[in-house]
Amino acid sequence: MRVEILFFVYILSTSFIAGIIGSLLGLGGGIILVPALTILFDMPIHEAIGLSFIGVLVNSSSSSLVYIKNGITDIRLSSILEIGAAIGSIIGAYTALLMESNI
């Protein structure tokens, strides 16, 4: 039970730091979260990537709302960018699944 609580605290702390850095730099946090999950928590890379995407989705959505509310984001341009990003993400995800996890 104590190990589970510590694991929860470590994961929460790691994701908190990744969220702050990701929001400040516009990285989404995945660039920090995936290496942290694989190195610090010995998580398989495919699992870390999948988990990171869920976290990045929430982080990016939350940050985007702040930028939209403050009138900083061009919604039309964002929509156009998302079309290409969505297609690229789908291709990238399928490609990642085809790769060995120990690369």
Tab-separated table of C-alpha atoms in Angstrom:
chain	number	residue	atom	x	y	z
A	1	MET	CA	0.000	0.000	0.000
A	2	ARG	CA	2.798	2.452	0.895
A	3	VAL	CA	4.545	1.745	-2.417
A	4	GLU	CA	1.359	2.561	-4.317
A	5	ILE	CA	0.999	5.880	-2.479
A	6	LEU	CA	4.635	6.794	-3.151
A	7	PHE	CA	4.263	5.795	-6.809
A	8	PHE	CA	1.169	7.993	-7.061
A	9	VAL	CA	3.018	10.938	-5.477
A	10	TYR	CA	6.014	10.481	-7.799
A	11	ILE	CA	3.840	10.217	-10.914
A	12	LEU	CA	1.773	13.222	-9.845
A	13	SER	CA	4.913	15.277	-9.165
A	14	THR	CA	6.477	14.296	-12.484
A	15	SER	CA	3.338	15.130	-14.453
A	16	PHE	CA	2.969	18.424	-12.558
A	17	ILE	CA	6.490	19.483	-13.518
A	18	ALA	CA	5.971	18.324	-17.113
A	19	GLY	CA	2.725	20.297	-17.264
A	20	ILE	CA	4.372	23.502	-16.101
A	21	ILE	CA	7.349	23.185	-18.432
A	22	GLY	CA	5.158	22.087	-21.333
A	23	SER	CA	2.800	25.037	-20.891
A	24	LEU	CA	5.617	27.539	-20.528
A	25	LEU	CA	7.501	26.321	-23.593
A	26	GLY	CA	4.607	25.114	-25.760
A	27	LEU	CA	5.898	21.548	-25.767
A	28	GLY	CA	2.810	19.860	-24.367
A	29	GLY	CA	4.907	18.157	-21.694
A	30	GLY	CA	5.483	14.905	-23.587
A	31	ILE	CA	9.115	15.710	-24.234
A	32	ILE	CA	9.651	15.581	-20.467
A	33	LEU	CA	7.049	13.026	-19.422
A	34	VAL	CA	8.038	10.149	-21.739
A	35	PRO	CA	11.723	10.076	-20.726
A	36	ALA	CA	10.744	10.484	-17.069
A	37	LEU	CA	8.298	7.577	-17.206
A	38	THR	CA	10.751	5.291	-18.987
A	39	ILE	CA	13.873	6.224	-17.013
A	40	LEU	CA	12.527	6.942	-13.535
A	41	PHE	CA	9.643	4.472	-13.468
A	42	ASP	CA	10.990	1.775	-15.817
A	43	MET	CA	7.810	1.956	-17.893
A	44	PRO	CA	7.813	0.364	-21.374
A	45	ILE	CA	8.214	3.055	-24.035
A	46	HIS	CA	4.927	2.333	-25.838
A	47	GLU	CA	3.019	2.564	-22.569
A	48	ALA	CA	4.810	5.802	-21.629
A	49	ILE	CA	3.999	7.358	-25.009
A	50	GLY	CA	0.320	6.407	-24.774
A	51	LEU	CA	0.049	7.687	-21.220
A	52	SER	CA	1.847	10.877	-22.171
A	53	PHE	CA	-0.569	11.581	-25.014
A	54	ILE	CA	-3.509	11.483	-22.628
A	55	GLY	CA	-1.698	13.862	-20.294
A	56	VAL	CA	-0.688	16.130	-23.148
A	57	LEU	CA	-4.289	16.220	-24.375
A	58	VAL	CA	-5.507	17.511	-21.025
A	59	ASN	CA	-2.544	19.863	-20.594
A	60	SER	CA	-2.812	21.292	-24.103
A	61	SER	CA	-6.567	21.732	-23.839
A	62	SER	CA	-6.266	23.550	-20.519
A	63	SER	CA	-3.476	25.810	-21.750
A	64	SER	CA	-5.315	26.486	-25.005
A	65	LEU	CA	-8.384	27.679	-23.125
A	66	VAL	CA	-6.279	30.258	-21.289
A	67	TYR	CA	-4.790	31.517	-24.570
A	68	ILE	CA	-8.200	31.595	-26.296
A	69	LYS	CA	-9.787	33.415	-23.348
A	70	ASN	CA	-7.077	36.071	-23.563
A	71	GLY	CA	-7.541	36.485	-27.327
A	72	ILE	CA	-4.037	35.300	-28.174
A	73	THR	CA	-4.952	32.301	-30.347
A	74	ASP	CA	-6.133	32.481	-33.968
A	75	ILE	CA	-8.881	29.834	-34.023
A	76	ARG	CA	-9.043	29.628	-37.832
A	77	LEU	CA	-5.292	29.105	-38.207
A	78	SER	CA	-5.336	26.623	-35.320
A	79	SER	CA	-8.013	24.588	-37.092
A	80	ILE	CA	-5.928	24.410	-40.258
A	81	LEU	CA	-2.826	23.370	-38.303
A	82	GLU	CA	-4.781	20.660	-36.491
A	83	ILE	CA	-5.763	18.938	-39.741
A	84	GLY	CA	-2.134	18.318	-40.669
A	85	ALA	CA	-1.171	17.536	-37.082
A	86	ALA	CA	-3.978	14.980	-36.721
A	87	ILE	CA	-3.002	13.159	-39.910
A	88	GLY	CA	0.679	13.207	-38.945
A	89	SER	CA	-0.125	11.993	-35.435
A	90	ILE	CA	-2.122	9.028	-36.690
A	91	ILE	CA	0.661	8.000	-39.068
A	92	GLY	CA	3.267	8.513	-36.341
A	93	ALA	CA	1.318	6.455	-33.798
A	94	TYR	CA	0.908	3.514	-36.177
A	95	THR	CA	4.586	3.745	-37.133
A	96	ALA	CA	5.619	3.755	-33.456
A	97	LEU	CA	3.592	0.598	-32.832
A	98	LEU	CA	5.495	-1.157	-35.616
A	99	MET	CA	8.862	-0.344	-34.033
A	100	GLU	CA	10.616	-2.424	-31.401
A	101	SER	CA	10.116	-1.025	-27.918
A	102	ASN	CA	13.805	-1.415	-27.008
A	103	ILE	CA	15.070	0.949	-29.736
